[in-house]
Coordinates of C-alpha atoms in Angstrom, one line a residue:
X231 CA 12.4 -6.0 -13.5
X232 CA 9.8 -8.5 -13.4
X233 CA 9.1 -9.8 -10.2
X234 CA 6.3 -12.8 -9.3
X235 CA 3.8 -12.0 -6.3
X236 CA 1.7 -13.5 -4.6
X237 CA -1.9 -12.0 -5.5
X238 CA -2.7 -11.1 -1.5
X239 CA 0.5 -9.4 -1.3
X240 CA -0.6 -7.0 -4.5
X241 CA -3.0 -4.3 -3.7
X242 CA -4.6 -3.3 -7.5
X243 CA -6.1 0.2 -7.3
X244 CA -8.0 1.0 -10.5
X245 CA -9.6 4.7 -11.0
X246 CA -11.6 4.8 -14.0
X247 CA -12.7 7.8 -16.2
X248 CA -15.3 8.9 -14.1
X249 CA -12.4 9.5 -11.3
X250 CA -14.0 6.4 -9.5
X251 CA -11.4 4.4 -7.2
X252 CA -12.0 0.6 -7.2
X253 CA -9.8 -1.9 -5.5
X254 CA -9.3 -5.1 -7.0
X255 CA -8.3 -8.1 -5.1
X256 CA -8.6 -11.9 -4.9
X257 CA -11.0 -14.1 -2.7
X258 CA -9.7 -17.1 -0.8
X259 CA -11.3 -19.1 -4.1
X260 CA -9.3 -17.2 -6.5
X261 CA -12.2 -15.2 -7.8
X262 CA -11.7 -11.3 -8.3
X263 CA -13.2 -9.0 -6.0
X264 CA -13.9 -5.3 -7.0
X265 CA -14.6 -3.2 -3.8
X266 CA -15.7 0.2 -5.1
X267 CA -14.2 3.2 -2.4
X268 CA -14.2 6.7 -2.1
X269 CA -11.1 8.9 -1.9
X270 CA -11.3 9.5 1.5
X271 CA -11.4 5.8 2.5
X272 CA -8.4 5.2 0.7
X273 CA -5.6 6.1 3.2
X274 CA -7.4 3.9 5.7
X275 CA -7.5 0.9 3.4
X276 CA -3.7 1.3 2.5
X277 CA -2.6 1.6 6.0
X278 CA -4.7 -1.5 6.5
X279 CA -2.9 -3.2 3.6
X280 CA 0.5 -2.1 4.6
X281 CA 0.6 -3.1 7.9
X282 CA -1.8 -6.2 8.3
X283 CA -2.2 -5.7 11.8
X284 CA -5.0 -8.7 12.1
X285 CA -3.4 -10.8 10.2
X286 CA -6.1 -11.0 7.5
X287 CA -5.6 -13.8 4.8
X288 CA -6.3 -12.1 2.1
X289 CA -3.7 -9.0 3.0
X290 CA 0.2 -9.3 2.6
X291 CA 2.0 -12.2 4.4
X292 CA 3.6 -11.1 7.9
X293 CA 7.1 -12.5 8.0
X294 CA 10.3 -12.4 10.6
X295 CA 12.9 -10.1 9.1
X296 CA 16.1 -8.7 10.3
X297 CA 15.8 -4.7 10.2
X298 CA 18.9 -3.0 11.3
X299 CA 19.3 -1.4 14.2
X300 CA 16.1 -3.2 15.7
X301 CA 16.8 -6.8 15.4
X302 CA 14.1 -9.4 14.2
X303 CA 10.5 -7.8 13.6
X304 CA 7.4 -9.4 12.5
X305 CA 6.1 -7.1 9.6
X306 CA 5.0 -7.6 6.2
X307 CA 6.6 -9.5 3.6
X308 CA 8.9 -7.2 1.5
X309 CA 7.5 -8.6 -1.6
X310 CA 4.1 -6.4 -1.2
X311 CA 3.1 -3.7 -3.9
X312 CA 0.3 -1.2 -4.2
X313 CA -0.4 -1.3 -7.9
X314 CA -2.1 1.7 -9.5
X315 CA -3.6 1.7 -12.9
X316 CA -5.4 4.9 -14.0
X317 CA -7.5 5.1 -17.3
X318 CA -6.5 7.7 -20.1
X319 CA -9.6 9.8 -19.2
X320 CA -8.7 9.8 -15.2
X321 CA -8.1 13.5 -14.2
X322 CA -4.9 14.9 -13.5
X323 CA -6.5 16.0 -10.2
X324 CA -7.8 12.8 -9.3
X325 CA -4.5 11.0 -10.2
X326 CA -2.8 13.4 -7.6
X327 CA -4.9 12.6 -4.7
X328 CA -5.1 9.2 -5.0
X329 CA -1.0 9.4 -5.1
X330 CA -1.5 11.9 -2.3
X331 CA -3.4 9.0 0.0
X332 CA -0.5 6.5 -0.5
X333 CA 1.6 8.9 0.5
X334 CA -0.4 9.8 3.6
X335 CA -0.7 6.3 4.1
X336 CA 3.0 5.6 4.2
X337 CA 3.6 8.6 6.7
X338 CA 0.9 6.8 8.9
X339 CA 2.3 3.5 8.8
X340 CA 5.8 4.9 9.3
X341 CA 5.1 7.1 12.2
X342 CA 3.2 4.3 14.1
X343 CA 5.9 2.2 14.0
X344 CA 8.5 4.8 15.2
X345 CA 6.2 5.2 17.8
X346 CA 6.2 1.4 18.5
X347 CA 9.8 1.1 18.2
X348 CA 11.3 3.9 19.3
X349 CA 10.0 5.1 22.9
X350 CA 7.3 6.8 21.5
X351 CA 9.1 9.1 18.9
X352 CA 7.3 10.7 16.0
X353 CA 8.7 9.3 12.7
X354 CA 10.5 13.2 12.1
X355 CA 11.7 13.2 15.0
X356 CA 14.0 10.4 14.4
X357 CA 17.7 10.4 12.9
X358 CA 18.3 9.6 9.7
X359 CA 19.5 5.8 10.9
X360 CA 16.4 5.1 12.9
X361 CA 14.4 6.5 9.9
X362 CA 15.8 4.2 7.5
X363 CA 15.1 1.0 9.9
X364 CA 11.5 2.3 9.6
X365 CA 11.6 2.3 5.9
X366 CA 13.5 -1.0 5.7
X367 CA 10.7 -2.2 8.0
X368 CA 7.9 -0.4 5.6
X369 CA 9.3 0.2 2.3
X370 CA 7.5 2.0 0.1
X371 CA 6.7 0.0 -2.9
X372 CA 4.2 1.7 -5.2
X373 CA 3.8 0.3 -9.1
X374 CA 2.6 2.3 -11.6
X375 CA 0.8 0.7 -14.6
X376 CA 0.5 1.9 -18.1
X377 CA -2.4 4.2 -18.6
X378 CA -4.9 2.5 -20.1
X379 CA -8.6 1.9 -21.1
X380 CA -9.4 -0.7 -18.3
X381 CA -12.2 -2.1 -20.5
X382 CA -11.3 -6.0 -21.2
X383 CA -11.1 -7.3 -24.8

């Protein structure tokens, strides 16, 4: 299903045939910025994107949202997404590595939010309903675009 997303609410990760990772995002003037990053930087970029703790104008918008069991909380818009596009020649190992970093990022986000909202308890120590509240606050929105040959035609 097609959903219209504000550019700032989408992190576009491009992984090319040389297994290099680039974040594509729009700057304030609407121009595309390409930011090359290393695999070991990806999780931190993702955490910053998912939470936008400093309310940066190029990261997802924050909104007040009713979170079941917690009440109204200021969290990132539910209309955000991490979008991954791999070239056909991207190695399977790099594909798996990128996926693993995204999962690590969500685990870190959920753990930080759990500790803040539930008196220092880790995400893993929460009850199922408490875990659901955390995941409602920061739902996992990962979109994989069809494999391509990233070159513009």
